[in-house]
PDB file of C-alpha atoms in Angstrom:
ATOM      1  CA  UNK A 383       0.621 -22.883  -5.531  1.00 96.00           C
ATOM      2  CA  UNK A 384      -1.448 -21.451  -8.360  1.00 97.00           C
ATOM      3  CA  UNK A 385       1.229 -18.790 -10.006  1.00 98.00           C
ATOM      4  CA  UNK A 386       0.126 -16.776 -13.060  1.00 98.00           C
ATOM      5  CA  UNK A 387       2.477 -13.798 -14.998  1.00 98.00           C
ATOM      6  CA  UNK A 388       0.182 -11.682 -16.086  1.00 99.00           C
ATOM      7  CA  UNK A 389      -0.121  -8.050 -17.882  1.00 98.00           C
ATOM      8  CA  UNK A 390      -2.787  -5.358 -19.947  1.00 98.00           C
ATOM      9  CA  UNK A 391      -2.154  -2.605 -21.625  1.00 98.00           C
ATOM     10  CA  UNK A 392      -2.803   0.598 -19.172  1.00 98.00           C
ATOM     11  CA  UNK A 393      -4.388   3.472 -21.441  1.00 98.00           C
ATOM     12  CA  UNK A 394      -3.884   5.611 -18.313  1.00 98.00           C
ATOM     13  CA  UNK A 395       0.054   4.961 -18.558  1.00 97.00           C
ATOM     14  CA  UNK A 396       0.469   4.336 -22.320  1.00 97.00           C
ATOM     15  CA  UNK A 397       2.324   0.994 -21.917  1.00 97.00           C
ATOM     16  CA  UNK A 398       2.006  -2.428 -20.921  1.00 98.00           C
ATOM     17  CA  UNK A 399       1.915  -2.902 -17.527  1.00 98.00           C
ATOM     18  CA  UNK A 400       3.116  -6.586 -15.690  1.00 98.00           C
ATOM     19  CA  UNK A 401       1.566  -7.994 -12.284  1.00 99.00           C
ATOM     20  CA  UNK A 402       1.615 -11.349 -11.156  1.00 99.00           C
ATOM     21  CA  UNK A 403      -1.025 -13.253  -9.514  1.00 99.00           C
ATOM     22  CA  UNK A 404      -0.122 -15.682  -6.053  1.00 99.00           C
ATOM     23  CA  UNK A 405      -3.051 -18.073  -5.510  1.00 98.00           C
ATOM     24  CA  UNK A 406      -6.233 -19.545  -6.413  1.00 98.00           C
ATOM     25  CA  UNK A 407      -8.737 -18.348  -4.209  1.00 98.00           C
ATOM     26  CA  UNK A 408      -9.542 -16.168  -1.322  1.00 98.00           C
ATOM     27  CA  UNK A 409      -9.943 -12.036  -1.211  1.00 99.00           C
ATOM     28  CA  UNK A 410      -7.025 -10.548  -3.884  1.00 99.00           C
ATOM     29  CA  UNK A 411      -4.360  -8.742  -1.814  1.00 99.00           C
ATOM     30  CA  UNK A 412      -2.614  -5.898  -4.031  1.00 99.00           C
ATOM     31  CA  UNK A 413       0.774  -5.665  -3.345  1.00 99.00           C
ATOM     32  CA  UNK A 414       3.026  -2.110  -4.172  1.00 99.00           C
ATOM     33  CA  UNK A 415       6.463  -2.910  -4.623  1.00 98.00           C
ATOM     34  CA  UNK A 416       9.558  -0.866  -2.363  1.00 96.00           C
ATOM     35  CA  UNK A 417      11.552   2.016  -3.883  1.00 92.00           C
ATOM     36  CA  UNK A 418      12.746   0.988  -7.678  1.00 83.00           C
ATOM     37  CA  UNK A 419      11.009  -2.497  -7.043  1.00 91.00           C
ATOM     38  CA  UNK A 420       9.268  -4.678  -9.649  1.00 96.00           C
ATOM     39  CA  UNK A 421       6.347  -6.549  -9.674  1.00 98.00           C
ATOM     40  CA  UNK A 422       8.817  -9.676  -9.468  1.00 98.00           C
ATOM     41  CA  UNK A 423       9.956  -8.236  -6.159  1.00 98.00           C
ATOM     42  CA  UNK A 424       7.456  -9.511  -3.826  1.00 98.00           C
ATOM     43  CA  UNK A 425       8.439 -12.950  -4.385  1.00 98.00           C
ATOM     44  CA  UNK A 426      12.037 -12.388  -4.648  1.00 98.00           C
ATOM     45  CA  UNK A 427      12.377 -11.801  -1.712  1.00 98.00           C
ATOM     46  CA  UNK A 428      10.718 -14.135   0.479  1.00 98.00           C
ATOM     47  CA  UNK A 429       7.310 -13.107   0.766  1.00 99.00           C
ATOM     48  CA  UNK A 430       5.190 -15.150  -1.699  1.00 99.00           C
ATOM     49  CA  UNK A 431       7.149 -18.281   0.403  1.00 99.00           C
ATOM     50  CA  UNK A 432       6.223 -16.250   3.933  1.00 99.00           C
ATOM     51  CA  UNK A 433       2.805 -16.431   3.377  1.00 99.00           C
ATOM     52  CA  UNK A 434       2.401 -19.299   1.527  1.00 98.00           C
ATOM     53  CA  UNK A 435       0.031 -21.472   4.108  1.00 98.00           C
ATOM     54  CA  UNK A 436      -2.302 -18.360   3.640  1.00 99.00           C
ATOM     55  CA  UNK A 437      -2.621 -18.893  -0.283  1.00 99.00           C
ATOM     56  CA  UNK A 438      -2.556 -22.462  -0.311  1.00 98.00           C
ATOM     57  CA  UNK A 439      -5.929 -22.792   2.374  1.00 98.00           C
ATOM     58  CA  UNK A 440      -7.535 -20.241  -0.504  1.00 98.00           C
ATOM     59  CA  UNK A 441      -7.907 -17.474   2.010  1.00 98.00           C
ATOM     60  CA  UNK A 442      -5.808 -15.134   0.230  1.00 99.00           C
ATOM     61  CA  UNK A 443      -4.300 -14.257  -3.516  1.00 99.00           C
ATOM     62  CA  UNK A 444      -1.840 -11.932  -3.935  1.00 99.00           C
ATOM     63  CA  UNK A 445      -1.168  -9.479  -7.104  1.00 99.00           C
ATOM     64  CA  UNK A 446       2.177  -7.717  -7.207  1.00 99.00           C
ATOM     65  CA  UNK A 447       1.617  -4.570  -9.571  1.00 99.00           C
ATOM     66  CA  UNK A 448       4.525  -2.978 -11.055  1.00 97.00           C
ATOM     67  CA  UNK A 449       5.706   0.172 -10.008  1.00 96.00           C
ATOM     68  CA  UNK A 450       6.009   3.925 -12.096  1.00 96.00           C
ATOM     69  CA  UNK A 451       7.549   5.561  -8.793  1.00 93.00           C
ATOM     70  CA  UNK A 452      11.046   6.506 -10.818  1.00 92.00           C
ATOM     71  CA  UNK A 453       9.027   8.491 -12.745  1.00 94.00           C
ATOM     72  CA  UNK A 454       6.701   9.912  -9.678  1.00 94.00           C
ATOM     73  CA  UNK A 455       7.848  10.091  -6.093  1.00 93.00           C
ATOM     74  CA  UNK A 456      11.308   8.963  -7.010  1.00 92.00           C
ATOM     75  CA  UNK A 457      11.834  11.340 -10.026  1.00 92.00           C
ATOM     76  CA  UNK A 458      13.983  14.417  -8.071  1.00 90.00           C
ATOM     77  CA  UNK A 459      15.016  16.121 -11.338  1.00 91.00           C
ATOM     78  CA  UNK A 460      10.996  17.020 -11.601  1.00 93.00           C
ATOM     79  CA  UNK A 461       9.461  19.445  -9.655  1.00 87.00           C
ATOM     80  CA  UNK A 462       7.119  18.119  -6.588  1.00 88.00           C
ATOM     81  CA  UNK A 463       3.399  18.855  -9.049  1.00 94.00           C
ATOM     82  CA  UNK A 464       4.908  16.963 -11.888  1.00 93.00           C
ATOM     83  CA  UNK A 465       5.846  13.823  -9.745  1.00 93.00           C
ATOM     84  CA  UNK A 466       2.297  14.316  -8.266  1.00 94.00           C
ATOM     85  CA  UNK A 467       0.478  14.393 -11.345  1.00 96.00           C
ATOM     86  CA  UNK A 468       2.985  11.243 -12.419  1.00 96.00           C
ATOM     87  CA  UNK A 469       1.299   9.362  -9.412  1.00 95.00           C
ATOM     88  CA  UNK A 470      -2.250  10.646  -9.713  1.00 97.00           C
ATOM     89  CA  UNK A 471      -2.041   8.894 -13.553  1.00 97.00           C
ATOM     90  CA  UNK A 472      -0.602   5.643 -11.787  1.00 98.00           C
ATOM     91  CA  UNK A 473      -3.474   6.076  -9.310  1.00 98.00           C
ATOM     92  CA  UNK A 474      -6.003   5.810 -12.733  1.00 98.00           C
ATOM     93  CA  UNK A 475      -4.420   3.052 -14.036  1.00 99.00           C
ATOM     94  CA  UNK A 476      -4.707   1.104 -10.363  1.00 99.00           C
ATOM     95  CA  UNK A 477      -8.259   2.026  -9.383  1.00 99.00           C
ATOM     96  CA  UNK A 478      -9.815   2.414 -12.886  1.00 99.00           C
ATOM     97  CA  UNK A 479      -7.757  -0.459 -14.682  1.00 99.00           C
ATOM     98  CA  UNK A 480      -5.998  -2.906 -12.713  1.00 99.00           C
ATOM     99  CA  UNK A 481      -8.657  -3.055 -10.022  1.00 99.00           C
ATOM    100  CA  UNK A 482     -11.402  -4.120 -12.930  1.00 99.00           C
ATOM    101  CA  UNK A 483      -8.776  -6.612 -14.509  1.00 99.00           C
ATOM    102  CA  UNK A 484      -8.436  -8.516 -10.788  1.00 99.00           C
ATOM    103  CA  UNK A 485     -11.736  -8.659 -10.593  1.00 99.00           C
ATOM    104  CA  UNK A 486     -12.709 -10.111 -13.617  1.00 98.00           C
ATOM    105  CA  UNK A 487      -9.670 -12.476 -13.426  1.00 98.00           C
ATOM    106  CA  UNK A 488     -10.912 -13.601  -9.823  1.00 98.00           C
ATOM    107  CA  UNK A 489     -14.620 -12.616  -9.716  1.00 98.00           C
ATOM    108  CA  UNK A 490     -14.150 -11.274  -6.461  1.00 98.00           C
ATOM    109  CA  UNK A 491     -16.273  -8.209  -6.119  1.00 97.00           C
ATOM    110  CA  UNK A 492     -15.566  -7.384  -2.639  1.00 98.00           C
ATOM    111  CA  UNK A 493     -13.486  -5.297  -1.126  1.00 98.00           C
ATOM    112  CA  UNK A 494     -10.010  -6.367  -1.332  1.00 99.00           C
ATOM    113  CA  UNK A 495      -6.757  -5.773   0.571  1.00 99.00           C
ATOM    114  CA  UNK A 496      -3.726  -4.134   0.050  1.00 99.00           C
ATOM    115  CA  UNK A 497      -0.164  -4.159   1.572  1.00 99.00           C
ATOM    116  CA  UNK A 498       3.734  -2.615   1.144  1.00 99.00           C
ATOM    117  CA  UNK A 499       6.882  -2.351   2.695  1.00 98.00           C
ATOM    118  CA  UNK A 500       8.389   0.541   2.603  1.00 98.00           C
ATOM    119  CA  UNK A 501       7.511   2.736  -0.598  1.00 97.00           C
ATOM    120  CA  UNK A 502       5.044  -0.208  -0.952  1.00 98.00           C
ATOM    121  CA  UNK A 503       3.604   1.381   2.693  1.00 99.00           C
ATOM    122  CA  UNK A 504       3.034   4.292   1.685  1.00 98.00           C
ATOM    123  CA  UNK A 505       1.318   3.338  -1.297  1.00 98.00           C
ATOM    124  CA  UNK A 506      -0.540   0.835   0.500  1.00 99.00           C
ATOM    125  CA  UNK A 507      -1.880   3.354   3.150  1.00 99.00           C
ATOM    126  CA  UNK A 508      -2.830   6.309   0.766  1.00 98.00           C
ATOM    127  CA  UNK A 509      -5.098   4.263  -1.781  1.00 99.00           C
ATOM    128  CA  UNK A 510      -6.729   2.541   1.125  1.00 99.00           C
ATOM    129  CA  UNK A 511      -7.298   6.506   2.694  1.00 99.00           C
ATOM    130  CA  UNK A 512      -8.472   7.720  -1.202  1.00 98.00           C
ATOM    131  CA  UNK A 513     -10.676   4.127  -2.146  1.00 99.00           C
ATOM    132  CA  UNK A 514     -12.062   2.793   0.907  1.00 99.00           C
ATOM    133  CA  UNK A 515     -14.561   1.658  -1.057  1.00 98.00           C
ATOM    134  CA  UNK A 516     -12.025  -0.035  -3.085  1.00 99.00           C
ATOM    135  CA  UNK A 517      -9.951  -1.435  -0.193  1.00 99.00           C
ATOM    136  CA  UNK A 518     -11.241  -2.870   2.826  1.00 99.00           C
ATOM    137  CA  UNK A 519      -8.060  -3.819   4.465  1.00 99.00           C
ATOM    138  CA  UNK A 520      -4.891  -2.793   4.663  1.00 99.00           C
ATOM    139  CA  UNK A 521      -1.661  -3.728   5.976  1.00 99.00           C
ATOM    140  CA  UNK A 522       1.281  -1.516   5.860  1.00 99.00           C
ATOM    141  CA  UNK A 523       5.199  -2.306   6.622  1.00 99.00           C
ATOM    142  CA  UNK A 524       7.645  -0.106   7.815  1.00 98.00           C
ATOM    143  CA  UNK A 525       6.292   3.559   5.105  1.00 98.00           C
ATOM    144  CA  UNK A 526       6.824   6.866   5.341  1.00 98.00           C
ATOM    145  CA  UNK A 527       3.554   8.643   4.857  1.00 98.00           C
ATOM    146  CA  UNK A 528       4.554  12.290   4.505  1.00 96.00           C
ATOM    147  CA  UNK A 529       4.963  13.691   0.449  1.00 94.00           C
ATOM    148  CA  UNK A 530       7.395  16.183   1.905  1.00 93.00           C
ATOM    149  CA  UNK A 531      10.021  13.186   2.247  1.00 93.00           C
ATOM    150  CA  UNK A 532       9.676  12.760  -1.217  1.00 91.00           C
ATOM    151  CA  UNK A 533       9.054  16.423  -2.649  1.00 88.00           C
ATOM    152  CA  UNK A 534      10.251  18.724   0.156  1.00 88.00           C
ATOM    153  CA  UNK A 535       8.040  21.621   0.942  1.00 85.00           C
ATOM    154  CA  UNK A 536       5.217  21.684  -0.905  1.00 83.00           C
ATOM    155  CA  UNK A 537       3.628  25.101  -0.319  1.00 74.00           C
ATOM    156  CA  UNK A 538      -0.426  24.025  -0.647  1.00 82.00           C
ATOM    157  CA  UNK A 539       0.130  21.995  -4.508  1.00 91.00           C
ATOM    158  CA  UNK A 540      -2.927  20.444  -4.058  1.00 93.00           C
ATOM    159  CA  UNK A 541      -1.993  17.464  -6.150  1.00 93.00           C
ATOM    160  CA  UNK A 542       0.953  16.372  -3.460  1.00 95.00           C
ATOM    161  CA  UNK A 543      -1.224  17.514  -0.618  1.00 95.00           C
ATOM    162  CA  UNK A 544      -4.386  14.658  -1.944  1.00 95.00           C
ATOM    163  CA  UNK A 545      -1.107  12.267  -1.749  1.00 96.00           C
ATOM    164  CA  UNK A 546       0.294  12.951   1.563  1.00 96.00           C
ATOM    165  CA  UNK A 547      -1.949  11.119   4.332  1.00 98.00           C
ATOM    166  CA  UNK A 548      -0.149  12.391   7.084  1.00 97.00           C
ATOM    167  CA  UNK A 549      -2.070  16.131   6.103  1.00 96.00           C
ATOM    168  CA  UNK A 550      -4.899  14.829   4.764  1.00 97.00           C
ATOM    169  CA  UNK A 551      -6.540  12.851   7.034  1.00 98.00           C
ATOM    170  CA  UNK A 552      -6.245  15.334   9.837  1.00 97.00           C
ATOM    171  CA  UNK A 553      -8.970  17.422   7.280  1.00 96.00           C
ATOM    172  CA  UNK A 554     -10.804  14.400   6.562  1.00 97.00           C
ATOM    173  CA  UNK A 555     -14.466  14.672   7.752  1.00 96.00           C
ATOM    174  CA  UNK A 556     -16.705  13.213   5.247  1.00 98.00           C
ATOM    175  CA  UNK A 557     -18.912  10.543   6.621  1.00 98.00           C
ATOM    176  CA  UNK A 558     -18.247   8.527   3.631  1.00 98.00           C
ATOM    177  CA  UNK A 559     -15.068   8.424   4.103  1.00 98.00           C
ATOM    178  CA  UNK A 560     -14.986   7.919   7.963  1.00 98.00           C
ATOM    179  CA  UNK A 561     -17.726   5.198   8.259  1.00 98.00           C
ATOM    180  CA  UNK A 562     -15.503   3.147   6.031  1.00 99.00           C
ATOM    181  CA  UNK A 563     -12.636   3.772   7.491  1.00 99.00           C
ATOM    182  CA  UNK A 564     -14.107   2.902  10.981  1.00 99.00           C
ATOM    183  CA  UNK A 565     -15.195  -0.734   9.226  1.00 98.00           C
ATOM    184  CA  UNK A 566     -11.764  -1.437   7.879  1.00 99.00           C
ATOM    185  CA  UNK A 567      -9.145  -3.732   9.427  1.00 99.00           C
ATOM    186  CA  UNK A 568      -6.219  -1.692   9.034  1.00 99.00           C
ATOM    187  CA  UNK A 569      -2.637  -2.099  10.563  1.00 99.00           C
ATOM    188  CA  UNK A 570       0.061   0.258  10.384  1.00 99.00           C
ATOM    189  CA  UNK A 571       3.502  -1.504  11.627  1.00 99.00           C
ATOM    190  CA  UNK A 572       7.139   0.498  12.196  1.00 98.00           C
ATOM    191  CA  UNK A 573      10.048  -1.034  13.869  1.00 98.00           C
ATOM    192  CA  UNK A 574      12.201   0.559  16.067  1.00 98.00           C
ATOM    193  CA  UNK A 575      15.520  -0.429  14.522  1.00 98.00           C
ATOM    194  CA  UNK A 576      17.775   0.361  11.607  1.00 97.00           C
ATOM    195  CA  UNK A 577      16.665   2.554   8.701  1.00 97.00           C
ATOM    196  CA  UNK A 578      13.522   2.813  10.182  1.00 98.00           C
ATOM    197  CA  UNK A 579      13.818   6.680  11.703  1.00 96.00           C
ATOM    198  CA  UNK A 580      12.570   7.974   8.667  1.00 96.00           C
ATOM    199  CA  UNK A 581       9.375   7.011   8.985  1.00 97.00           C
ATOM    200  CA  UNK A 582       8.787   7.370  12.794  1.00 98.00           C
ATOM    201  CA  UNK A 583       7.603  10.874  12.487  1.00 97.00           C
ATOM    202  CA  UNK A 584       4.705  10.807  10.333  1.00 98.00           C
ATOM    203  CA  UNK A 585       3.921   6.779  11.910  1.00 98.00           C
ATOM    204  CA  UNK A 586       2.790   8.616  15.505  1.00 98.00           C
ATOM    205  CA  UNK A 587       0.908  11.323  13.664  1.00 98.00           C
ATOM    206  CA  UNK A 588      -0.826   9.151  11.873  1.00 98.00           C
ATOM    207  CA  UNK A 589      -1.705   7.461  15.031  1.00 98.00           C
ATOM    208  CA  UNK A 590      -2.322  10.680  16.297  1.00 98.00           C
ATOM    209  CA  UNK A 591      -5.221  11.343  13.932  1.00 98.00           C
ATOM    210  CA  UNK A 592      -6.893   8.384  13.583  1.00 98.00           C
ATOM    211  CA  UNK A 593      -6.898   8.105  17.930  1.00 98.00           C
ATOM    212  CA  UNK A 594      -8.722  11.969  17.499  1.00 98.00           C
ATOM    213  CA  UNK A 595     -11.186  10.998  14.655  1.00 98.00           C
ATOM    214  CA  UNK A 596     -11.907   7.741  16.857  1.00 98.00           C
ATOM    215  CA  UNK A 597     -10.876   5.001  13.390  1.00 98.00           C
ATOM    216  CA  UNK A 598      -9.957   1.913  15.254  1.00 98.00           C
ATOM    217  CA  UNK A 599      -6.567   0.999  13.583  1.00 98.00           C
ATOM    218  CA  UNK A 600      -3.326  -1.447  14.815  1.00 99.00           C
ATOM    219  CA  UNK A 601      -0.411   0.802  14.807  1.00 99.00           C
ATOM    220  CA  UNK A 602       2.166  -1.679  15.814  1.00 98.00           C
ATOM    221  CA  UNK A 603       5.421  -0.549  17.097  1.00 98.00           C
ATOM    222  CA  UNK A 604       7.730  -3.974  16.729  1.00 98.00           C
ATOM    223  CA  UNK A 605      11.262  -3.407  18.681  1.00 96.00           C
ATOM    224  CA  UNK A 606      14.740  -1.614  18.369  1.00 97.00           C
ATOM    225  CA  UNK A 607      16.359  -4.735  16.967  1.00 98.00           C
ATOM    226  CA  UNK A 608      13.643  -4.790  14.481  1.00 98.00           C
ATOM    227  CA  UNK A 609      15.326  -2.896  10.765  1.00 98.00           C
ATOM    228  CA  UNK A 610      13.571  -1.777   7.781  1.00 98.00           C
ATOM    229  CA  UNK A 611      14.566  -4.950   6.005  1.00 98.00           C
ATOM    230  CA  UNK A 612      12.836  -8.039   4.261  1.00 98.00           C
ATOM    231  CA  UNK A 613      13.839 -10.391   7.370  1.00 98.00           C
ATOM    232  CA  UNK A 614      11.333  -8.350   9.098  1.00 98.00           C
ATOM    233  CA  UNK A 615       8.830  -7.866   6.729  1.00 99.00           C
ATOM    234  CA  UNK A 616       8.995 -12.042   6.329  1.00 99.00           C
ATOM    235  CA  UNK A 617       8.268 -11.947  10.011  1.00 98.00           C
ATOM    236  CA  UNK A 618       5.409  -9.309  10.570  1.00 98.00           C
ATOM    237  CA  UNK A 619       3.031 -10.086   7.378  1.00 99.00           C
ATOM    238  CA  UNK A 620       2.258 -13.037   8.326  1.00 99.00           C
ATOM    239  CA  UNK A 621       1.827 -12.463  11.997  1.00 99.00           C
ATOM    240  CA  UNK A 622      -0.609 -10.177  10.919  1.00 98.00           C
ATOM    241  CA  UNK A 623      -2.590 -11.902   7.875  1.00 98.00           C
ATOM    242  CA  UNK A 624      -3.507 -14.299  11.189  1.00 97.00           C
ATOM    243  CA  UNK A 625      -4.954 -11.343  12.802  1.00 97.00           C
ATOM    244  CA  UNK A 626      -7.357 -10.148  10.556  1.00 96.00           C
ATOM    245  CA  UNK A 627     -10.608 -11.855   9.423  1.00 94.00           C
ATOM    246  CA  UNK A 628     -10.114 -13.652   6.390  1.00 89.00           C
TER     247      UNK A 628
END
């Protein structure tokens, strides 16, 4: 397998920012790490090895991008703008910086995938929502897609309400935006199990929406046994990279 430890210097975030790069071939796949997880994480725990027939037959390449959410979402002793406008910097650096570095690294000017577990859900979900253009396929494990779990109440801060797709998207009625939602493969996943309550709430609102606004999503609901735990995610990304056209 083609393995590459890679980084750039992100103006966005004023530092030098790591990702590593899974494959040879095949569309990129952008991988947000879990809560306080590193761009090492990914393959740490299992997943690289999970998918690995996927990267080795060149149908897909993964990039694990490192994280600023201890300093966003995860930074309580801010107040719920400031860890917004934290994220909305990290979202500059991903769309405006790493984005162009994967492509020239690759040459792939498609539209690429993303994916998470967890935090890496979330994230995975919400720049898919902001940049379909960007993202054409997404697959997200096991998130919590409400800002309020992160930030409480938010009382209309428009910078946390941009970031929380579980209020957004019921407002969402741009054409753009719907036509390429509608063309996306896109599968949100939850298991039934331990440590996954959290998360159950804004999963069937989600649903919810994209049912009403007629955007043809998988929102997979995998058993009680199933936790919020690597074991699973090992189990379900797969499954579902051999759903989706590659």
């Amino acid at each position: 397998m083609h393995i590459e430890n890679l980084s750039h210097w992100s103006g966005h975030l004023n530092r030098e920012m790591y990702l590593n790069r899974y494959g040879h071939a095949g569309i990129p796949v952008v991988v947000f790490a879990s809560s306080g997880g590193s761009h090492n994480e990914y393959y740490d725990f299992g997943m690289i090895d999970a998918c690995a027939s996927f990267i080795e037959e060149g149908r897909v390449q993964f990039f694990t991008l490192s994280s600023v959410d201890s300093e966003s979402w995860l930074a309580t002793w801010k107040n719920g703008h400031d860890q917004a406008e934290m994220h909305r910097a990290y979202e500059r650096y991903v769309i405006e910086e790493a984005i162009p570095f994967i492509k020239h690294k690759t040459g792939w000017f498609d539209g690429m995938m993303t994916t998470g577990c967890s935090m890496g859900a979330y994230h995975a979900l919400n720049f898919f929502l902001q940049h379909p253009d960007v993202f054409t396929k997404v697959i997200a494990l096991s998130g919590v897609y409400d800002a309020r779990f992160f930030v409480g109440d938010y009382y209309n801060d428009d910078a946390i309400y941009q970031n929380s797709p579980v209020d957004y998207i019921w407002n969402q009625n741009d054409g753009w935006f719907i036509d390429r939602y509608r063309q996306a493969e896109i599968v949100v996943c939850t298991g039934l199990g331990a440590w996954e309550q959290d998360g159950l709430p804004s999963f069937y609102k989600l649903k919810e929406a994209f049912d009403q606004k007629q955007i043809p999503a998988w929102f997979a609901e995998w058993g009680h046994d199933v936790a919020h735990d690597w074991e699973w995610w090992r189990k379900q990304m797969p499954y579902f990279l051999g759903h989706l056209y590659l």
